[in-house]
Amino acid sequence: MAAEIYFDNNATTRVLPEVFDEMRPYLTDLYGNPSSIHRFGSQVSQRIDQARGEIAQLIGAGDSVEVIFTSCGTEGDNAAIRGMLEARSEKRHIVTTQVEHPAVLGLCQHLERKGYRVTWLKVDVDGMLDLNELREALADDTALVSIMYANNETGVIFPVERIGEIVRSKGIPFHVDAVQAAGKIPFSVKNMPVDLLTISGHKFHGPKGVGALYVRRGIPFPPFLIGGHQERNRRAGTENVAGIIGMGKAAEMALKHLPEDSEKIRALRDQLEALIAQSCPDSRVNGLRQNRLPNTANISFRYLEGESILVLLDQHGICASTGSACTAGSAEPSHVLRAMNVAPDWLQGAVRFSLSGLNTEREVAYVNEKLALIVQRLQGLSAMGKLATQQQAKPVTAAGSVGARG
Ligand code: PLP
């Protein structure tokens, strides 16, 4: 069953036909191993290097050897954090935020249990960091700082350049999880005080199961996977050739179309928010309005449950997401919204709509129309909804449960 209306692009995106066409020969005729000496293999290795160049261009790396291919964003985040801990093994302190994706948050919780000290930076009601808190957190034994570029649930963009300046002034490596930013907003690592940066192919119309980690030249980087000599001994294992080539093509296309695509997507997102504000008066947008990914709208519907809204939207062929994970069948409020101190009335009723360049104005109008009916219907049951949602929100703790879709 194909999605009829897909507004869940922070979870994953559609592989563009041009991307698939580029991948196909490497899944059929051109199946050589890029490590082989013969031409059948070495032509594949050359094509991988072309893809490395395309990724370097997307993120503005000065040199494509700074790009290491990985199997996903989660691997990139793990490799960056574990790599810095190994390279600076005498340092036992990590600085991150309370609103990271589980790929960073879950790993840091694990490391905390193993005896590392972790500082979890807070965010304000808009989802923004306090840079003074960051300054105060940096210590002599800080091994690294890992902070996301853009939040997957709210789209809020952190000021990574200013963060990087603060971190660099202390000589501490800075890792940025740019999985949601790459392909959606322009940036250039060459001109930023960033040492490591993670991206993932399936978030910008590339295939799933492939990502890349940027490691600035000169940063000591112990390999995450040890074995063969692939990726200049920095990540062993036979490459996901078709995936890498597809991600490279997706990067080329994202870069080419980024200015007009992001304006188009922003206009659709703003239109969606404006329509919902009119049709659903008891709703509000979560997160900073300005510094936000152009494609993301995280909207709370007072006293309602996001999960119920999603189920009913799904019946109309509409795909969206809540910002929260479902643990053991019970809807846990989002750790991001809890960190933002979203009031209990609004906490459970969050729905994330995340758009792409493939969406249209007609779809926006349709989603708003169906949503308004669903919200009205659920508000009719709001007495029960109120009871369910008025329970106190649990504060975010470092050991609290985490999870997010995309
Ligand atoms: N970091 C962020 C901010 C994400 O949104 C995601 C995926 O949703 C990841 C990391 C993990 O990426 P992947 O799904 O490629 O492992």
CSV table of C-alpha atoms and ligand atoms in Angstrom, one decimal:
chain,number,residue,atom,x,y,z
A,1,MET,CA,0.0,0.0,0.0
A,2,ALA,CA,1.5,3.3,-1.0
A,3,ALA,CA,1.2,6.4,1.2
A,4,GLU,CA,-1.5,8.7,-0.2
A,5,ILE,CA,-0.4,11.8,1.6
A,6,TYR,CA,3.0,11.6,3.2
A,7,PHE,CA,3.8,14.3,5.8
A,8,ASP,CA,6.3,12.3,7.8
A,9,ASN,CA,9.6,13.3,6.0
A,10,ASN,CA,11.6,13.7,9.2
A,11,ALA,CA,11.1,9.9,9.7
A,12,THR,CA,12.2,9.1,6.2
A,13,THR,CA,11.8,10.3,2.6
A,14,ARG,CA,10.9,8.9,-0.7
A,15,VAL,CA,13.9,7.8,-2.9
A,16,LEU,CA,13.8,10.0,-5.9
A,17,PRO,CA,13.6,8.2,-9.3
A,18,GLU,CA,16.9,9.8,-10.4
A,19,VAL,CA,18.5,8.4,-7.3
A,20,PHE,CA,17.2,4.9,-7.9
A,21,ASP,CA,18.3,5.0,-11.6
A,22,GLU,CA,21.8,5.9,-10.5
A,23,MET,CA,21.8,3.0,-8.0
A,24,ARG,CA,20.3,0.3,-10.2
A,25,PRO,CA,23.5,-0.6,-12.3
A,26,TYR,CA,25.4,-1.2,-9.0
A,27,LEU,CA,22.8,-3.7,-7.9
A,28,THR,CA,22.8,-5.6,-11.2
A,29,ASP,CA,25.7,-5.5,-13.7
A,30,LEU,CA,28.4,-3.5,-11.9
A,31,TYR,CA,28.6,-5.7,-8.8
A,32,GLY,CA,32.4,-5.6,-8.4
A,33,ASN,CA,34.0,-5.2,-5.0
A,34,PRO,CA,35.5,-1.7,-4.7
A,35,SER,CA,38.6,-3.2,-2.9
A,36,SER,CA,39.4,-5.5,-5.8
A,37,ILE,CA,42.5,-4.8,-8.0
A,38,HIS,CA,40.8,-5.6,-11.3
A,39,ARG,CA,39.1,-2.9,-13.3
A,40,PHE,CA,35.6,-4.4,-12.7
A,41,GLY,CA,36.1,-3.5,-9.0
A,42,SER,CA,38.2,-0.4,-9.3
A,43,GLN,CA,35.5,1.3,-11.5
A,44,VAL,CA,33.2,0.9,-8.5
A,45,SER,CA,35.7,2.4,-6.2
A,46,GLN,CA,36.1,5.4,-8.5
A,47,ARG,CA,32.3,5.8,-8.5
A,48,ILE,CA,32.3,5.7,-4.7
A,49,ASP,CA,34.9,8.5,-4.6
A,50,GLN,CA,32.6,10.5,-6.9
A,51,ALA,CA,29.8,10.1,-4.3
A,52,ARG,CA,32.2,11.1,-1.6
A,53,GLY,CA,32.8,14.3,-3.5
A,54,GLU,CA,29.0,14.9,-3.8
A,55,ILE,CA,28.6,14.4,0.0
A,56,ALA,CA,31.5,16.8,0.6
A,57,GLN,CA,29.8,19.4,-1.6
A,58,LEU,CA,26.5,19.1,0.2
A,59,ILE,CA,28.1,19.7,3.6
A,60,GLY,CA,30.7,22.1,2.4
A,61,ALA,CA,33.7,19.9,3.4
A,62,GLY,CA,37.1,21.3,2.3
A,63,ASP,CA,38.3,17.9,1.3
A,64,SER,CA,36.3,14.8,0.4
A,65,VAL,CA,38.7,12.5,2.4
A,66,GLU,CA,37.1,14.0,5.4
A,67,VAL,CA,33.9,12.1,4.5
A,68,ILE,CA,33.6,8.5,5.9
A,69,PHE,CA,30.7,6.4,4.8
A,70,THR,CA,28.7,4.7,7.5
A,71,SER,CA,25.6,2.5,7.6
A,72,CYS,CA,23.2,5.2,9.1
A,73,GLY,CA,23.0,8.3,11.2
A,74,THR,CA,23.0,6.2,14.4
A,75,GLU,CA,26.4,4.7,13.4
A,76,GLY,CA,27.8,8.1,12.6
A,77,ASP,CA,26.7,9.5,16.0
A,78,ASN,CA,28.1,6.4,17.8
A,79,ALA,CA,31.4,6.4,15.9
A,80,ALA,CA,31.9,10.1,16.6
A,81,ILE,CA,31.2,10.0,20.3
A,82,ARG,CA,33.0,6.7,21.0
A,83,GLY,CA,35.9,7.7,18.8
A,84,MET,CA,36.5,11.0,20.7
A,85,LEU,CA,36.2,9.1,24.0
A,86,GLU,CA,38.8,6.6,22.8
A,87,ALA,CA,41.1,9.3,21.4
A,88,ARG,CA,41.0,11.3,24.6
A,89,SER,CA,40.7,8.4,27.0
A,90,GLU,CA,41.9,10.3,30.0
A,91,LYS,CA,38.8,12.6,29.8
A,92,ARG,CA,35.6,11.3,31.3
A,93,HIS,CA,33.1,14.1,30.7
A,94,ILE,CA,30.6,14.5,27.8
A,95,VAL,CA,28.4,17.6,27.2
A,96,THR,CA,25.2,17.1,25.3
A,97,THR,CA,21.5,18.3,25.5
A,98,GLN,CA,18.3,16.9,26.8
A,99,VAL,CA,16.6,17.0,23.4
A,100,GLU,CA,19.0,14.9,21.3
A,101,HIS,CA,17.8,12.0,19.1
A,102,PRO,CA,18.1,8.6,20.8
A,103,ALA,CA,21.1,7.9,18.7
A,104,VAL,CA,23.0,10.4,20.9
A,105,LEU,CA,20.8,10.4,24.0
A,106,GLY,CA,20.6,6.7,24.4
A,107,LEU,CA,24.4,6.3,23.9
A,108,CYS,CA,25.2,9.0,26.4
A,109,GLN,CA,22.8,7.4,29.0
A,110,HIS,CA,24.6,4.1,28.4
A,111,LEU,CA,28.0,5.8,28.9
A,112,GLU,CA,26.7,7.5,32.0
A,113,ARG,CA,25.9,4.0,33.4
A,114,LYS,CA,29.4,3.0,32.5
A,115,GLY,CA,30.9,5.7,34.7
A,116,TYR,CA,31.2,8.7,32.4
A,117,ARG,CA,30.0,12.1,33.6
A,118,VAL,CA,27.4,13.6,31.3
A,119,THR,CA,26.1,17.2,31.4
A,120,TRP,CA,22.6,17.4,29.9
A,121,LEU,CA,22.0,20.9,28.7
A,122,LYS,CA,18.5,22.2,29.2
A,123,VAL,CA,16.3,24.1,26.7
A,124,ASP,CA,13.8,26.8,27.3
A,125,VAL,CA,10.1,26.8,26.4
A,126,ASP,CA,11.0,27.5,22.8
A,127,GLY,CA,13.4,24.6,22.7
A,128,MET,CA,16.5,26.8,22.6
A,129,LEU,CA,19.7,26.3,24.5
A,130,ASP,CA,21.3,28.7,27.0
A,131,LEU,CA,24.9,29.3,25.8
A,132,ASN,CA,26.0,30.4,29.3
A,133,GLU,CA,25.0,27.0,30.6
A,134,LEU,CA,27.1,25.5,27.9
A,135,ARG,CA,30.1,27.7,28.9
A,136,GLU,CA,29.8,26.7,32.5
A,137,ALA,CA,29.5,23.0,31.6
A,138,LEU,CA,32.9,22.8,29.9
A,139,ALA,CA,35.6,21.4,32.2
A,140,ASP,CA,39.2,20.3,32.0
A,141,ASP,CA,38.1,16.6,31.6
A,142,THR,CA,35.5,17.3,28.9
A,143,ALA,CA,36.2,14.7,26.1
A,144,LEU,CA,33.7,16.1,23.6
A,145,VAL,CA,30.5,18.2,23.1
A,146,SER,CA,27.8,16.6,21.0
A,147,ILE,CA,24.9,18.8,20.0
A,148,MET,CA,22.4,18.4,17.2
A,149,TYR,CA,22.0,20.9,14.4
A,150,ALA,CA,18.2,20.7,14.1
A,151,ASN,CA,15.7,18.9,16.3
A,152,ASN,CA,13.9,16.1,14.6
A,153,GLU,CA,10.6,16.7,16.6
A,154,THR,CA,10.3,20.5,16.5
A,155,GLY,CA,12.7,21.5,13.8
A,156,VAL,CA,14.3,24.0,16.1
A,157,ILE,CA,17.8,24.9,14.8
A,158,PHE,CA,20.6,25.4,17.3
A,159,PRO,CA,23.3,28.1,16.8
A,160,VAL,CA,26.0,25.6,16.0
A,161,GLU,CA,28.5,28.2,14.9
A,162,ARG,CA,28.3,30.1,18.2
A,163,ILE,CA,28.3,26.8,20.1
A,164,GLY,CA,31.4,25.7,18.1
A,165,GLU,CA,33.3,28.9,18.9
A,166,ILE,CA,32.7,28.4,22.6
A,167,VAL,CA,33.7,24.8,22.5
A,168,ARG,CA,36.7,25.4,20.3
A,169,SER,CA,38.0,28.2,22.6
A,170,LYS,CA,38.5,25.4,25.2
A,171,GLY,CA,40.2,23.0,22.7
A,172,ILE,CA,37.4,20.4,23.0
A,173,PRO,CA,36.2,18.5,19.9
A,174,PHE,CA,32.7,19.4,18.8
A,175,HIS,CA,30.4,16.8,17.1
A,176,VAL,CA,27.2,17.9,15.4
A,177,ASP,CA,24.3,15.5,14.6
A,178,ALA,CA,23.2,17.2,11.3
A,179,VAL,CA,20.9,14.3,10.3
A,180,GLN,CA,17.8,16.5,10.1
A,181,ALA,CA,19.7,19.6,8.8
A,182,ALA,CA,21.5,18.1,5.8
A,183,GLY,CA,19.7,18.8,2.5
A,184,LYS,CA,17.1,21.0,4.3
A,185,ILE,CA,19.2,24.1,5.2
A,186,PRO,CA,22.5,25.2,3.6
A,187,PHE,CA,25.7,25.0,5.6
A,188,SER,CA,29.4,24.6,5.1
A,189,VAL,CA,31.5,22.7,7.7
A,190,LYS,CA,34.6,24.2,6.1
A,191,ASN,CA,33.6,27.6,7.5
A,192,MET,CA,32.2,26.3,10.8
A,193,PRO,CA,34.0,25.5,14.1
A,194,VAL,CA,32.8,21.9,13.9
A,195,ASP,CA,35.1,18.8,14.1
A,196,LEU,CA,32.7,15.9,13.4
A,197,LEU,CA,29.3,15.9,11.7
A,198,THR,CA,26.8,13.2,11.0
A,199,ILE,CA,24.3,12.9,8.2
A,200,SER,CA,22.0,10.1,6.9
A,201,GLY,CA,21.0,9.4,3.3
A,202,HIS,CA,17.3,8.5,3.9
A,203,LYS,CA,16.5,11.9,5.3
A,204,PHE,CA,17.1,13.7,2.0
A,205,HIS,CA,15.6,11.4,-0.6
A,206,GLY,CA,18.5,8.9,-0.6
A,207,PRO,CA,18.2,5.2,0.4
A,208,LYS,CA,18.0,3.8,3.9
A,209,GLY,CA,21.0,2.1,5.5
A,210,VAL,CA,23.7,4.6,4.5
A,211,GLY,CA,25.1,7.7,6.1
A,212,ALA,CA,28.3,9.7,6.4
A,213,LEU,CA,30.5,11.1,9.1
A,214,TYR,CA,32.6,14.1,8.5
A,215,VAL,CA,35.8,14.1,10.4
A,216,ARG,CA,37.9,17.3,10.1
A,217,ARG,CA,41.5,16.7,8.9
A,218,GLY,CA,43.8,16.5,11.9
A,219,ILE,CA,41.2,15.2,14.3
A,220,PRO,CA,42.5,11.8,15.6
A,221,PHE,CA,39.8,9.3,14.8
A,222,PRO,CA,40.1,5.7,16.0
A,223,PRO,CA,38.1,3.3,13.8
A,224,PHE,CA,34.6,2.3,15.0
A,225,LEU,CA,34.6,-0.9,13.0
A,226,ILE,CA,37.9,-2.8,12.8
A,227,GLY,CA,38.8,-5.3,10.0
A,228,GLY,CA,39.6,-4.5,6.4
A,229,HIS,CA,41.2,-1.4,5.0
A,230,GLN,CA,38.1,0.3,3.6
A,231,GLU,CA,37.5,4.0,4.2
A,232,ARG,CA,41.3,4.5,4.8
A,233,ASN,CA,41.2,2.2,7.8
A,234,ARG,CA,38.6,4.4,9.5
A,235,ARG,CA,35.6,2.1,8.9
A,236,ALA,CA,36.1,-1.5,8.0
A,237,GLY,CA,33.6,-3.5,6.0
A,238,THR,CA,32.7,-3.9,2.3
A,239,GLU,CA,30.9,-0.7,1.3
A,240,ASN,CA,27.1,-0.4,0.7
A,241,VAL,CA,28.0,0.5,-2.9
A,242,ALA,CA,24.5,1.2,-4.3
A,243,GLY,CA,23.5,3.0,-1.1
A,244,ILE,CA,26.5,5.2,-1.2
A,245,ILE,CA,26.0,6.1,-4.9
A,246,GLY,CA,22.3,6.8,-4.2
A,247,MET,CA,23.1,9.0,-1.3
A,248,GLY,CA,25.7,10.9,-3.4
A,249,LYS,CA,23.1,11.5,-6.1
A,250,ALA,CA,20.5,12.6,-3.5
A,251,ALA,CA,23.1,15.0,-2.1
A,252,GLU,CA,23.8,16.4,-5.6
A,253,MET,CA,20.1,16.9,-6.2
A,254,ALA,CA,19.4,18.4,-2.7
A,255,LEU,CA,22.2,20.9,-3.1
A,256,LYS,CA,21.0,21.9,-6.6
A,257,HIS,CA,17.4,22.4,-5.6
A,258,LEU,CA,17.9,23.6,-2.0
A,259,PRO,CA,17.1,27.3,-2.4
A,260,GLU,CA,13.8,26.9,-4.3
A,261,ASP,CA,12.8,23.7,-2.6
A,262,SER,CA,13.2,25.1,0.9
A,263,GLU,CA,11.2,28.2,0.0
A,264,LYS,CA,8.4,26.1,-1.5
A,265,ILE,CA,8.4,23.8,1.5
A,266,ARG,CA,8.4,26.7,4.0
A,267,ALA,CA,5.4,28.2,2.2
A,268,LEU,CA,3.5,25.0,2.4
A,269,ARG,CA,4.4,24.5,6.0
A,270,ASP,CA,3.4,28.0,6.9
A,271,GLN,CA,0.2,27.6,5.0
A,272,LEU,CA,-0.6,24.4,6.9
A,273,GLU,CA,0.1,26.1,10.3
A,274,ALA,CA,-2.1,29.1,9.4
A,275,LEU,CA,-5.0,26.8,8.3
A,276,ILE,CA,-4.8,24.7,11.4
A,277,ALA,CA,-4.6,27.7,13.6
A,278,GLN,CA,-8.0,28.8,12.1
A,279,SER,CA,-9.7,25.4,11.9
A,280,CYS,CA,-8.5,24.1,15.3
A,281,PRO,CA,-8.6,27.1,17.7
A,282,ASP,CA,-7.3,25.0,20.7
A,283,SER,CA,-4.0,24.2,19.0
A,284,ARG,CA,-0.5,25.7,19.1
A,285,VAL,CA,2.9,25.3,17.5
A,286,ASN,CA,5.7,23.9,19.6
A,287,GLY,CA,9.2,25.3,19.3
A,288,LEU,CA,10.8,28.6,18.1
A,289,ARG,CA,8.9,30.0,15.1
A,290,GLN,CA,11.9,31.6,13.4
A,291,ASN,CA,15.0,29.4,13.7
A,292,ARG,CA,13.3,26.3,12.5
A,293,LEU,CA,13.6,23.8,9.7
A,294,PRO,CA,11.4,24.9,6.9
A,295,ASN,CA,9.6,21.6,6.6
A,296,THR,CA,8.6,20.9,10.2
A,297,ALA,CA,5.5,21.8,12.1
A,298,ASN,CA,5.0,20.3,15.6
A,299,ILE,CA,1.5,21.2,16.7
A,300,SER,CA,-0.2,20.4,20.0
A,301,PHE,CA,-4.0,19.9,20.3
A,302,ARG,CA,-5.1,20.8,23.8
A,303,TYR,CA,-6.5,17.9,25.9
A,304,LEU,CA,-6.2,15.5,23.0
A,305,GLU,CA,-3.9,12.6,22.4
A,306,GLY,CA,-1.5,12.7,19.4
A,307,GLU,CA,-1.7,9.0,18.9
A,308,SER,CA,-5.5,9.1,18.5
A,309,ILE,CA,-5.2,11.9,15.9
A,310,LEU,CA,-2.6,9.9,14.0
A,311,VAL,CA,-4.8,6.8,13.9
A,312,LEU,CA,-7.7,8.8,12.5
A,313,LEU,CA,-5.5,10.7,10.0
A,314,ASP,CA,-4.2,7.3,8.8
A,315,GLN,CA,-7.7,6.2,8.0
A,316,HIS,CA,-7.7,9.1,5.5
A,317,GLY,CA,-4.4,8.0,4.0
A,318,ILE,CA,-2.4,10.7,5.8
A,319,CYS,CA,0.9,9.9,7.3
A,320,ALA,CA,2.2,12.0,10.2
A,321,SER,CA,3.9,11.3,13.5
A,322,THR,CA,3.8,12.1,17.2
A,323,GLY,CA,7.1,13.3,18.6
A,324,SER,CA,7.0,10.6,21.2
A,325,ALA,CA,7.8,7.0,21.5
A,326,CYS,CA,5.4,4.3,22.4
A,327,THR,CA,6.8,2.2,25.1
A,328,ALA,CA,5.0,-1.1,25.9
A,329,GLY,CA,1.8,0.1,24.5
A,330,SER,CA,1.5,3.3,26.6
A,331,ALA,CA,2.0,6.6,25.0
A,332,GLU,CA,5.0,8.3,26.8
A,333,PRO,CA,5.1,12.1,26.3
A,334,SER,CA,8.0,13.3,24.1
A,335,HIS,CA,11.3,13.8,25.9
A,336,VAL,CA,11.8,16.9,23.8
A,337,LEU,CA,8.5,18.5,24.7
A,338,ARG,CA,9.0,17.6,28.4
A,339,ALA,CA,12.4,19.3,28.3
A,340,MET,CA,10.7,22.4,26.9
A,341,ASN,CA,8.3,22.3,29.9
A,342,VAL,CA,5.2,22.0,27.7
A,343,ALA,CA,2.2,22.2,30.0
A,344,PRO,CA,0.4,18.9,30.7
A,345,ASP,CA,-2.7,20.1,28.8
A,346,TRP,CA,-0.7,20.2,25.6
A,347,LEU,CA,1.9,17.5,26.1
A,348,GLN,CA,0.1,14.4,24.9
A,349,GLY,CA,-1.6,16.1,21.9
A,350,ALA,CA,1.5,16.8,19.8
A,351,VAL,CA,1.5,15.8,16.1
A,352,ARG,CA,4.5,16.4,13.9
A,353,PHE,CA,3.9,17.2,10.3
A,354,SER,CA,7.1,17.1,8.2
A,355,LEU,CA,7.0,18.0,4.6
A,356,SER,CA,9.2,17.6,1.5
A,357,GLY,CA,9.4,19.1,-2.0
A,358,LEU,CA,7.1,16.4,-3.2
A,359,ASN,CA,4.1,17.8,-1.2
A,360,THR,CA,1.5,20.1,-2.7
A,361,GLU,CA,-1.0,22.8,-1.7
A,362,ARG,CA,-3.8,20.5,-2.4
A,363,GLU,CA,-2.4,18.0,0.1
A,364,VAL,CA,-2.1,20.8,2.7
A,365,ALA,CA,-5.7,21.7,2.2
A,366,TYR,CA,-6.8,18.1,2.4
A,367,VAL,CA,-4.8,17.4,5.6
A,368,ASN,CA,-6.3,20.6,7.2
A,369,GLU,CA,-9.8,19.6,6.2
A,370,LYS,CA,-9.6,16.1,7.6
A,371,LEU,CA,-7.7,17.2,10.7
A,372,ALA,CA,-10.3,19.8,11.6
A,373,LEU,CA,-13.0,17.1,11.5
A,374,ILE,CA,-10.9,14.7,13.6
A,375,VAL,CA,-10.1,17.3,16.2
A,376,GLN,CA,-13.7,18.3,16.5
A,377,ARG,CA,-14.7,14.7,16.9
A,378,LEU,CA,-12.1,14.0,19.5
A,379,GLN,CA,-12.9,17.2,21.3
A,380,GLY,CA,-16.4,15.9,21.7
A,381,LEU,CA,-14.8,13.2,23.9
A,382,SER,CA,-12.6,15.8,25.6
A,383,ALA,CA,-13.9,15.1,29.0
A,384,MET,CA,-12.2,11.8,28.8
A,385,GLY,CA,-9.3,13.3,27.0
A,386,LYS,CA,-8.8,15.8,29.8
A,387,LEU,CA,-8.7,13.2,32.4
A,388,ALA,CA,-6.1,11.2,30.5
A,389,THR,CA,-3.9,14.2,29.9
A,390,GLN,CA,-4.1,16.2,33.0
A,391,GLN,CA,-1.8,13.9,34.9
A,392,GLN,CA,1.5,15.5,35.8
A,393,ALA,CA,4.3,15.2,33.3
A,394,LYS,CA,7.4,13.4,34.6
A,395,PRO,CA,10.5,15.6,34.5
A,396,VAL,CA,13.3,14.6,32.1
A,397,THR,CA,16.1,12.8,33.8
A,398,ALA,CA,19.2,11.5,32.3
A,399,ALA,CA,18.1,8.0,33.0
A,400,GLY,CA,14.5,8.6,31.7
A,401,SER,CA,13.1,6.7,28.8
A,402,VAL,CA,13.9,8.2,25.4
A,403,GLY,CA,12.7,7.6,21.9
A,404,ALA,CA,11.6,9.4,18.9
A,405,ARG,CA,10.5,8.6,15.4
A,406,GLY,CA,13.0,10.0,13.0
B,1,PLP,N1,19.8,11.9,14.5
B,1,PLP,C1,18.7,12.5,14.2
B,1,PLP,C2,18.5,14.0,14.6
B,1,PLP,C3,17.7,11.9,13.6
B,1,PLP,O1,16.5,12.5,13.3
B,1,PLP,C4,17.9,10.5,13.2
B,1,PLP,C5,16.8,9.7,12.6
B,1,PLP,O2,15.7,10.0,12.7
B,1,PLP,C6,19.1,9.9,13.5
B,1,PLP,C7,20.1,10.6,14.2
B,1,PLP,C8,19.4,8.5,13.2
B,1,PLP,O3,19.5,8.3,11.8
B,1,PLP,P1,19.3,6.8,11.2
B,1,PLP,O4,17.9,6.6,11.1
B,1,PLP,O5,20.0,7.0,9.8
B,1,PLP,O6,20.1,5.9,12.0
